[in-house]
Coordinates of C-alpha atoms and ligand atoms in Angstrom, one line a residue:
M1 CA -5.4 -10.7 -76.8
A2 CA -4.8 -11.4 -73.1
D3 CA -7.7 -11.5 -71.1
E4 CA -9.3 -12.3 -67.3
S5 CA -11.2 -15.5 -68.0
R6 CA -9.5 -19.2 -67.2
D7 CA -10.5 -20.1 -70.8
F8 CA -7.9 -20.0 -72.9
D9 CA -6.6 -21.0 -77.0
V10 CA -2.9 -21.0 -75.2
V11 CA -1.5 -20.9 -71.7
V12 CA 2.7 -20.1 -71.7
I13 CA 4.1 -21.7 -68.4
G14 CA 6.8 -19.6 -67.5
G15 CA 7.2 -15.5 -67.8
G16 CA 11.3 -15.3 -68.3
Q17 CA 12.8 -14.8 -71.5
A18 CA 11.2 -17.8 -73.3
G19 CA 7.7 -16.9 -72.6
L20 CA 7.6 -13.2 -73.4
A21 CA 9.4 -14.1 -76.9
V22 CA 6.3 -16.7 -77.2
G23 CA 4.0 -13.6 -76.2
Y24 CA 5.7 -11.5 -78.5
Y25 CA 4.6 -13.6 -81.5
L26 CA 1.6 -14.6 -79.9
R27 CA 0.1 -11.5 -79.8
R28 CA 0.4 -10.7 -83.4
T29 CA -2.4 -13.7 -83.5
P30 CA -5.8 -13.5 -82.7
L31 CA -5.4 -16.2 -80.1
R32 CA -6.7 -15.8 -76.9
W33 CA -3.2 -16.7 -74.4
T34 CA -1.9 -16.1 -71.2
I35 CA 1.4 -16.1 -69.4
L36 CA 1.8 -17.7 -65.9
D37 CA 4.7 -17.2 -63.8
A38 CA 5.9 -18.2 -60.5
Q39 CA 7.9 -15.3 -59.8
D40 CA 6.4 -11.8 -58.1
A41 CA 8.3 -9.5 -60.6
P42 CA 9.6 -9.6 -63.7
G43 CA 13.0 -10.9 -65.0
G44 CA 12.5 -14.9 -65.2
A45 CA 15.5 -16.7 -63.1
W46 CA 17.8 -13.2 -63.9
P47 CA 17.2 -12.1 -60.4
R48 CA 18.8 -15.4 -59.0
A49 CA 21.6 -15.1 -60.8
W50 CA 24.7 -13.6 -58.5
R51 CA 24.9 -9.6 -58.1
S52 CA 28.4 -9.1 -60.4
L53 CA 27.2 -11.5 -63.3
R54 CA 28.0 -9.9 -66.5
L55 CA 26.5 -11.2 -70.0
F56 CA 29.0 -12.6 -72.1
S57 CA 27.7 -11.1 -75.1
P58 CA 26.9 -7.6 -75.6
A59 CA 23.9 -6.0 -75.8
R60 CA 23.1 -5.8 -79.0
Y61 CA 23.7 -9.4 -78.8
S62 CA 21.4 -10.3 -76.2
S63 CA 18.0 -9.0 -77.5
L64 CA 14.8 -10.5 -77.7
P65 CA 12.8 -10.1 -81.0
G66 CA 11.3 -6.9 -81.7
W67 CA 13.5 -4.7 -79.4
M68 CA 17.3 -4.0 -79.1
M69 CA 18.6 -4.2 -75.7
P70 CA 19.8 -0.9 -74.9
G71 CA 23.8 -0.7 -74.3
G72 CA 25.2 -1.1 -77.8
D73 CA 28.6 -3.1 -77.3
A74 CA 28.9 -3.2 -73.5
Y75 CA 28.5 -6.2 -71.9
P76 CA 25.3 -5.8 -69.8
T77 CA 25.0 -6.4 -66.4
R78 CA 22.8 -8.7 -64.0
D79 CA 20.1 -5.9 -63.2
E80 CA 20.7 -4.6 -66.7
A81 CA 19.4 -7.8 -68.3
I82 CA 16.3 -7.8 -65.6
D83 CA 15.4 -4.0 -66.0
Y84 CA 16.0 -4.9 -70.3
L85 CA 13.0 -8.0 -69.6
A86 CA 10.5 -5.9 -67.4
R87 CA 10.7 -3.0 -70.3
Y88 CA 10.0 -5.4 -72.9
E89 CA 6.9 -7.2 -70.9
A90 CA 5.5 -3.7 -70.5
R91 CA 6.5 -2.5 -73.8
Y92 CA 4.4 -5.4 -75.8
A93 CA 1.7 -4.9 -72.5
L94 CA 2.6 -9.1 -72.2
A95 CA 0.2 -9.6 -69.4
V96 CA 1.8 -11.8 -67.0
R97 CA 0.1 -13.7 -64.2
R98 CA 2.4 -13.4 -61.3
R99 CA 2.5 -15.6 -58.2
V100 CA 1.4 -18.3 -59.9
R101 CA 3.5 -21.8 -59.9
V102 CA 1.9 -24.6 -62.2
T103 CA 1.9 -27.9 -60.2
A104 CA 0.3 -30.1 -63.0
V105 CA -0.3 -30.4 -66.7
R106 CA -2.9 -32.7 -67.5
R107 CA -4.9 -33.8 -70.9
E108 CA -8.5 -33.0 -70.5
G109 CA -10.4 -33.9 -74.0
T110 CA -8.6 -32.3 -76.6
G111 CA -6.8 -30.0 -74.4
F112 CA -5.2 -29.5 -71.1
C113 CA -6.0 -28.3 -67.7
V114 CA -3.5 -26.3 -66.3
E115 CA -3.4 -26.7 -62.3
S116 CA -1.3 -24.2 -60.2
D117 CA -1.5 -23.1 -56.7
A118 CA -3.3 -19.8 -57.7
G119 CA -6.3 -22.1 -59.2
E120 CA -6.8 -24.2 -62.7
W121 CA -6.5 -22.6 -66.4
R122 CA -7.9 -24.6 -69.1
A123 CA -6.3 -24.3 -72.9
R124 CA -6.3 -25.9 -76.3
A125 CA -2.3 -25.9 -76.4
V126 CA 0.6 -25.3 -73.8
V127 CA 3.9 -23.9 -74.0
S128 CA 6.1 -24.9 -71.1
A129 CA 9.1 -22.0 -71.0
T130 CA 10.0 -22.8 -67.2
G131 CA 14.0 -22.7 -68.3
T132 CA 16.3 -24.7 -66.0
W133 CA 17.1 -22.6 -63.0
A134 CA 14.3 -24.1 -61.2
A135 CA 16.2 -27.6 -61.2
P136 CA 19.4 -27.4 -60.1
F137 CA 21.9 -30.3 -60.6
I138 CA 24.3 -31.1 -57.6
P139 CA 26.4 -34.8 -58.4
D140 CA 26.3 -37.5 -55.6
Y141 CA 29.3 -37.5 -53.5
P142 CA 29.7 -39.9 -50.5
G143 CA 29.2 -38.4 -47.5
R144 CA 27.7 -35.4 -48.7
E145 CA 24.9 -35.3 -46.0
S146 CA 27.3 -35.5 -43.4
F147 CA 29.0 -32.3 -44.3
H148 CA 28.5 -29.4 -41.3
G149 CA 29.8 -26.7 -43.5
V150 CA 27.8 -24.5 -46.4
Q151 CA 26.4 -25.9 -49.7
L152 CA 25.1 -23.7 -52.2
H153 CA 24.4 -24.2 -55.6
S154 CA 25.4 -21.4 -58.0
S155 CA 21.7 -20.7 -58.5
C156 CA 21.6 -19.5 -54.8
Y157 CA 25.0 -17.8 -54.9
E158 CA 24.5 -14.2 -54.5
S159 CA 28.0 -12.7 -53.8
T160 CA 31.3 -13.3 -51.8
D161 CA 29.2 -12.0 -48.6
G162 CA 30.0 -14.7 -45.7
F163 CA 32.7 -15.9 -47.6
V164 CA 35.7 -13.7 -46.5
G165 CA 38.5 -15.6 -45.0
K166 CA 36.8 -18.9 -45.6
R167 CA 37.9 -21.9 -47.3
V168 CA 36.1 -22.8 -50.5
L169 CA 35.8 -25.4 -52.8
V170 CA 33.9 -24.4 -56.3
V171 CA 33.0 -27.3 -58.2
G172 CA 32.8 -27.2 -61.8
G173 CA 34.9 -26.1 -64.9
G174 CA 32.1 -24.3 -66.7
N175 CA 31.5 -20.6 -67.3
S176 CA 29.8 -20.5 -63.6
G177 CA 32.4 -22.0 -61.8
A178 CA 35.1 -19.7 -63.6
Q179 CA 33.2 -16.4 -62.4
V180 CA 32.2 -17.5 -58.9
L181 CA 36.0 -18.9 -58.4
A182 CA 37.2 -15.6 -60.0
E183 CA 35.4 -13.8 -57.3
L184 CA 35.5 -15.8 -54.3
S185 CA 39.5 -15.7 -55.0
Q186 CA 39.6 -12.5 -53.7
V187 CA 38.6 -12.9 -50.4
A188 CA 38.3 -16.5 -49.8
D189 CA 41.2 -19.5 -50.0
A190 CA 39.5 -20.8 -52.9
T191 CA 39.9 -24.3 -54.7
W192 CA 38.4 -24.6 -57.8
V193 CA 37.6 -28.2 -58.3
T194 CA 36.9 -29.5 -62.0
L195 CA 36.1 -32.8 -63.0
T196 CA 38.9 -32.5 -66.0
P197 CA 41.4 -29.6 -67.0
P198 CA 39.7 -26.4 -67.5
T199 CA 39.7 -25.3 -70.9
F200 CA 39.6 -21.6 -72.0
L201 CA 38.5 -19.8 -75.2
P202 CA 40.8 -17.3 -76.4
D203 CA 40.0 -13.5 -75.0
H204 CA 38.4 -12.4 -78.4
V205 CA 35.9 -14.8 -78.5
D206 CA 32.5 -13.8 -76.5
G207 CA 29.1 -15.0 -77.0
R208 CA 28.7 -12.9 -80.0
Y209 CA 31.4 -14.6 -81.7
L210 CA 30.4 -18.1 -80.7
F211 CA 26.6 -17.1 -81.7
E212 CA 27.9 -16.4 -85.2
Q213 CA 30.1 -19.1 -85.7
E214 CA 27.1 -21.5 -84.6
T215 CA 24.5 -19.7 -87.2
A216 CA 26.8 -19.8 -89.9
R217 CA 26.8 -24.1 -89.1
Y218 CA 22.9 -24.0 -88.7
R219 CA 22.6 -22.3 -91.8
A220 CA 24.8 -24.5 -93.8
K221 CA 22.6 -27.6 -92.8
Q222 CA 19.8 -25.9 -92.9
E223 CA 20.7 -25.6 -96.9
G224 CA 22.3 -28.4 -97.4
R225 CA 25.9 -27.3 -97.5
E226 CA 28.5 -29.1 -95.7
P227 CA 28.5 -27.1 -92.3
P228 CA 32.2 -25.6 -91.4
P229 CA 33.9 -27.2 -88.6
A230 CA 33.1 -26.5 -84.9
A231 CA 36.1 -24.8 -83.3
D232 CA 36.6 -26.9 -80.1
I233 CA 38.5 -24.2 -78.8
G234 CA 37.6 -24.6 -75.0
D235 CA 34.7 -23.8 -72.7
V236 CA 34.9 -20.5 -70.4
V237 CA 34.3 -17.5 -72.1
M238 CA 37.3 -15.0 -71.0
V239 CA 34.9 -12.2 -69.3
A240 CA 36.8 -9.4 -67.8
P241 CA 36.8 -10.9 -63.9
V242 CA 38.1 -14.4 -65.3
R243 CA 41.1 -12.6 -67.1
E244 CA 41.8 -11.0 -63.8
A245 CA 41.4 -13.9 -62.0
R246 CA 43.8 -15.6 -64.8
D247 CA 46.5 -13.0 -64.5
R248 CA 46.7 -13.3 -60.8
G249 CA 47.5 -17.0 -61.2
V250 CA 44.5 -18.6 -59.6
L251 CA 42.6 -20.2 -62.4
A252 CA 43.7 -23.5 -62.5
G253 CA 41.7 -26.8 -61.6
V254 CA 42.1 -29.6 -59.0
P255 CA 40.9 -33.0 -59.8
P256 CA 38.0 -33.7 -57.4
F257 CA 37.9 -34.8 -54.0
V258 CA 36.4 -38.6 -53.3
R259 CA 34.2 -37.9 -50.5
F260 CA 32.9 -35.7 -47.5
T261 CA 33.6 -35.8 -44.0
P262 CA 31.5 -33.9 -41.4
T263 CA 34.2 -31.2 -41.7
G264 CA 35.8 -31.0 -45.0
V265 CA 36.4 -33.6 -47.8
G266 CA 38.9 -36.3 -48.7
W267 CA 41.0 -36.3 -51.6
P268 CA 42.1 -39.2 -53.6
D269 CA 45.3 -39.4 -52.2
G270 CA 44.0 -40.3 -48.7
R271 CA 44.4 -36.9 -47.2
E272 CA 42.0 -35.0 -45.5
E273 CA 40.9 -31.4 -45.5
R274 CA 39.1 -28.8 -43.5
I275 CA 36.3 -27.1 -45.6
D276 CA 34.2 -24.1 -44.4
A277 CA 32.3 -24.1 -48.0
V278 CA 31.5 -26.1 -51.2
I279 CA 29.6 -24.2 -54.1
W280 CA 28.1 -26.3 -56.9
C281 CA 28.7 -25.0 -60.2
T282 CA 27.4 -28.0 -61.6
G283 CA 24.5 -26.9 -64.1
F284 CA 20.8 -27.6 -64.3
H285 CA 18.0 -30.1 -65.4
P286 CA 15.7 -28.9 -67.3
A287 CA 12.1 -27.8 -65.2
L288 CA 9.5 -30.0 -66.0
D289 CA 8.3 -31.4 -63.2
H290 CA 4.7 -29.8 -64.0
L291 CA 4.4 -32.2 -67.1
R292 CA 5.0 -35.2 -64.7
P293 CA 1.0 -36.6 -65.1
L294 CA 1.8 -36.7 -69.1
A295 CA 4.3 -39.1 -68.5
I296 CA 6.4 -38.0 -71.4
A297 CA 10.0 -37.5 -70.1
G298 CA 12.6 -39.6 -70.9
A299 CA 15.3 -40.7 -68.2
D300 CA 17.2 -37.5 -69.3
G301 CA 14.4 -35.6 -68.0
R302 CA 14.1 -34.3 -71.6
V303 CA 11.2 -34.8 -73.7
R304 CA 11.2 -35.9 -77.4
V305 CA 10.4 -33.1 -79.4
A306 CA 10.1 -32.3 -83.5
G307 CA 11.7 -28.3 -83.2
T308 CA 9.7 -27.2 -80.1
R309 CA 6.5 -29.6 -80.3
S310 CA 6.1 -32.6 -78.1
L311 CA 6.0 -35.8 -80.1
A312 CA 3.8 -37.7 -77.4
E313 CA 1.8 -34.8 -77.1
P314 CA 1.3 -32.8 -80.1
M315 CA -0.7 -29.6 -78.3
L316 CA 2.2 -29.2 -75.7
W317 CA 5.4 -27.1 -77.1
L318 CA 8.8 -26.7 -75.2
V319 CA 10.7 -23.6 -75.9
G320 CA 14.3 -22.3 -74.7
Y321 CA 15.5 -25.3 -72.5
G322 CA 18.9 -25.5 -74.8
D323 CA 19.5 -26.8 -78.4
W324 CA 17.4 -29.8 -78.0
T325 CA 14.6 -27.5 -78.1
G326 CA 15.9 -25.2 -80.8
F327 CA 19.5 -23.8 -82.1
A328 CA 20.6 -21.5 -79.1
S329 CA 17.3 -21.4 -77.9
A330 CA 18.7 -21.5 -73.9
T331 CA 20.0 -17.4 -75.0
L332 CA 18.7 -14.3 -75.0
I333 CA 18.9 -13.5 -78.9
G334 CA 18.7 -17.5 -80.1
V335 CA 14.9 -17.5 -78.3
G336 CA 13.3 -15.3 -80.4
R337 CA 13.6 -18.2 -83.2
S338 CA 11.8 -21.1 -81.8
A339 CA 9.2 -18.7 -80.3
R340 CA 8.2 -17.4 -83.6
A341 CA 8.5 -21.3 -85.2
T342 CA 6.4 -22.6 -82.2
V343 CA 3.5 -19.7 -82.9
Q344 CA 3.5 -20.2 -85.9
Q345 CA 2.4 -24.4 -85.6
I346 CA 0.0 -23.3 -83.1
E347 CA -1.7 -21.3 -85.3
A348 CA -2.0 -23.7 -87.7
A349 CA -2.8 -26.6 -85.5
L350 CA -5.7 -24.2 -83.6
G351 CA -7.2 -22.8 -86.8
G352 CA -8.0 -19.6 -85.3
A353 CA -9.1 -18.5 -82.1
T354 CA -11.9 -19.9 -79.9
Ligands
FAD1 P1 13.8 -18.7 -67.0 O1 14.5 -17.3 -66.8 O2 14.6 -19.9 -66.1 O3 12.4 -18.3 -66.7 C1 11.3 -19.2 -66.1 C2 10.4 -18.4 -65.7 O4 9.4 -20.0 -65.5 C3 10.9 -18.0 -64.3 O5 10.3 -16.8 -64.2 C4 10.1 -19.2 -63.4 O6 10.1 -18.7 -61.8 C5 9.2 -19.7 -64.3 N1 8.7 -21.3 -63.4 C6 9.6 -22.1 -63.7 N2 8.8 -23.4 -63.4 C7 7.5 -22.9 -63.0 C8 6.3 -23.4 -63.0 N3 6.2 -24.9 -62.4 N4 4.7 -22.7 -62.8 C9 5.4 -21.0 -63.2 N5 6.0 -20.6 -63.5 C10 7.1 -21.3 -64.0 N6 22.0 -16.4 -71.9 C11 22.5 -15.3 -72.5 O7 21.8 -15.0 -73.7 N7 23.7 -14.3 -72.6 C12 24.2 -14.7 -71.5 O8 25.3 -13.9 -70.9 C13 24.3 -15.7 -70.2 N8 24.3 -16.0 -69.2 C14 24.2 -16.8 -68.0 C15 24.8 -17.2 -67.2 C16 24.8 -18.6 -66.2 C17 25.0 -18.1 -65.0 C18 23.4 -19.0 -66.7 C19 22.6 -20.0 -65.7 C20 22.2 -18.6 -67.9 C21 23.0 -17.7 -69.1 N9 22.3 -17.5 -69.8 C22 23.2 -16.7 -70.8 C23 21.5 -18.3 -70.3 C24 20.0 -18.0 -70.1 O9 19.8 -16.7 -70.9 C25 19.4 -18.2 -69.0 O10 19.2 -19.6 -68.3 C26 18.0 -17.7 -68.9 O11 17.2 -17.5 -67.8 C27 16.9 -18.6 -69.7 O12 15.4 -18.1 -70.2 P2 14.4 -18.8 -69.9 O13 13.0 -18.0 -70.0 O14 14.1 -20.1 -70.6 O15 13.8 -19.4 -68.3

């Protein structure tokens, strides 16, 4: 049951898919809980993805617990994913308090004080579900500050608008890099910069296939059987725009430049090149700044957990950050399992509502 007070059994920080999945299971308990989210609209980080993004799994393999994403075998667009999350939130009446950015979580007695730009909340248990999109990672290259051109992380890239006819470097050999390169190379002089030569999955391998394969390995481990070998077959999922870019012959990576100049970059062979823009498709860190007062994050920015539960702060859980907080937990289809186990543990730990 969610209510208007500021004292709760459980405060969930983050109202993206991970926070909603936790809410889905919390609403089946007698606990008093709320979800706090920094955004002014539903959808978590998805509204920040580029406009043409399509999910790499069909809709039926991109669903949260309880309700299947409409669309069957079609690959959902970004806007369909946002619409699904908005409707999911409404369907289960998951009361998310919006425009609340949590700035600090502090220990208070046996529970926590959750500080935000909209006041304080008190909680016996906290679930952090803040994802990674709020903490983009950009590698350090000499002279980066002196570059006069445009620099954009993929989390801020919307579309090819503004890049037509420009000389652009797309940095990063993963799925984001491949998809942004595929679209930009249609309108710009785009070069793909990758640390190692990019590796591509076979055309028939999509998110569904990868999830099934990893699930088989996970189950085998759980049941004490020898897991089937991981098929180390590539990184980039060949979604339609990436296949199209391959057919145009533009899907080749070049090794990184070594430094920036004010007008471009310098390559390992000493050559300097004029560049208008660099798009960093270089990934993310977990967005855990709000946990800093607890001093529990390691040098890699992660918190040590057993399952999703912090080892140092046993009334704190972390959901949705990646495999380190639960198998496939950073995907729509995978986060439900972590959310269910988390709520079971919270219920057991709290032993009922206040
Ligand atoms: P988020 O969606 O980031 O939600 C976290 C929420 O917490 C946000 O609303 C944020 O504003 C809020 N928040 C953060 N900090 C605070 C704070 N301090 N106080 C209050 N609120 C806060 N997964 C799939 O299943 N299929 C795909 O096809 C797929 N494609 C992807 C493509 C790209 C380019 C990327 C980057 C990821 C993709 N993913 C995909 C992975 C994953 O589904 C997303 O990253 C997803 O957004 C993670 O959900 P989340 O709820 O953990 O985090």
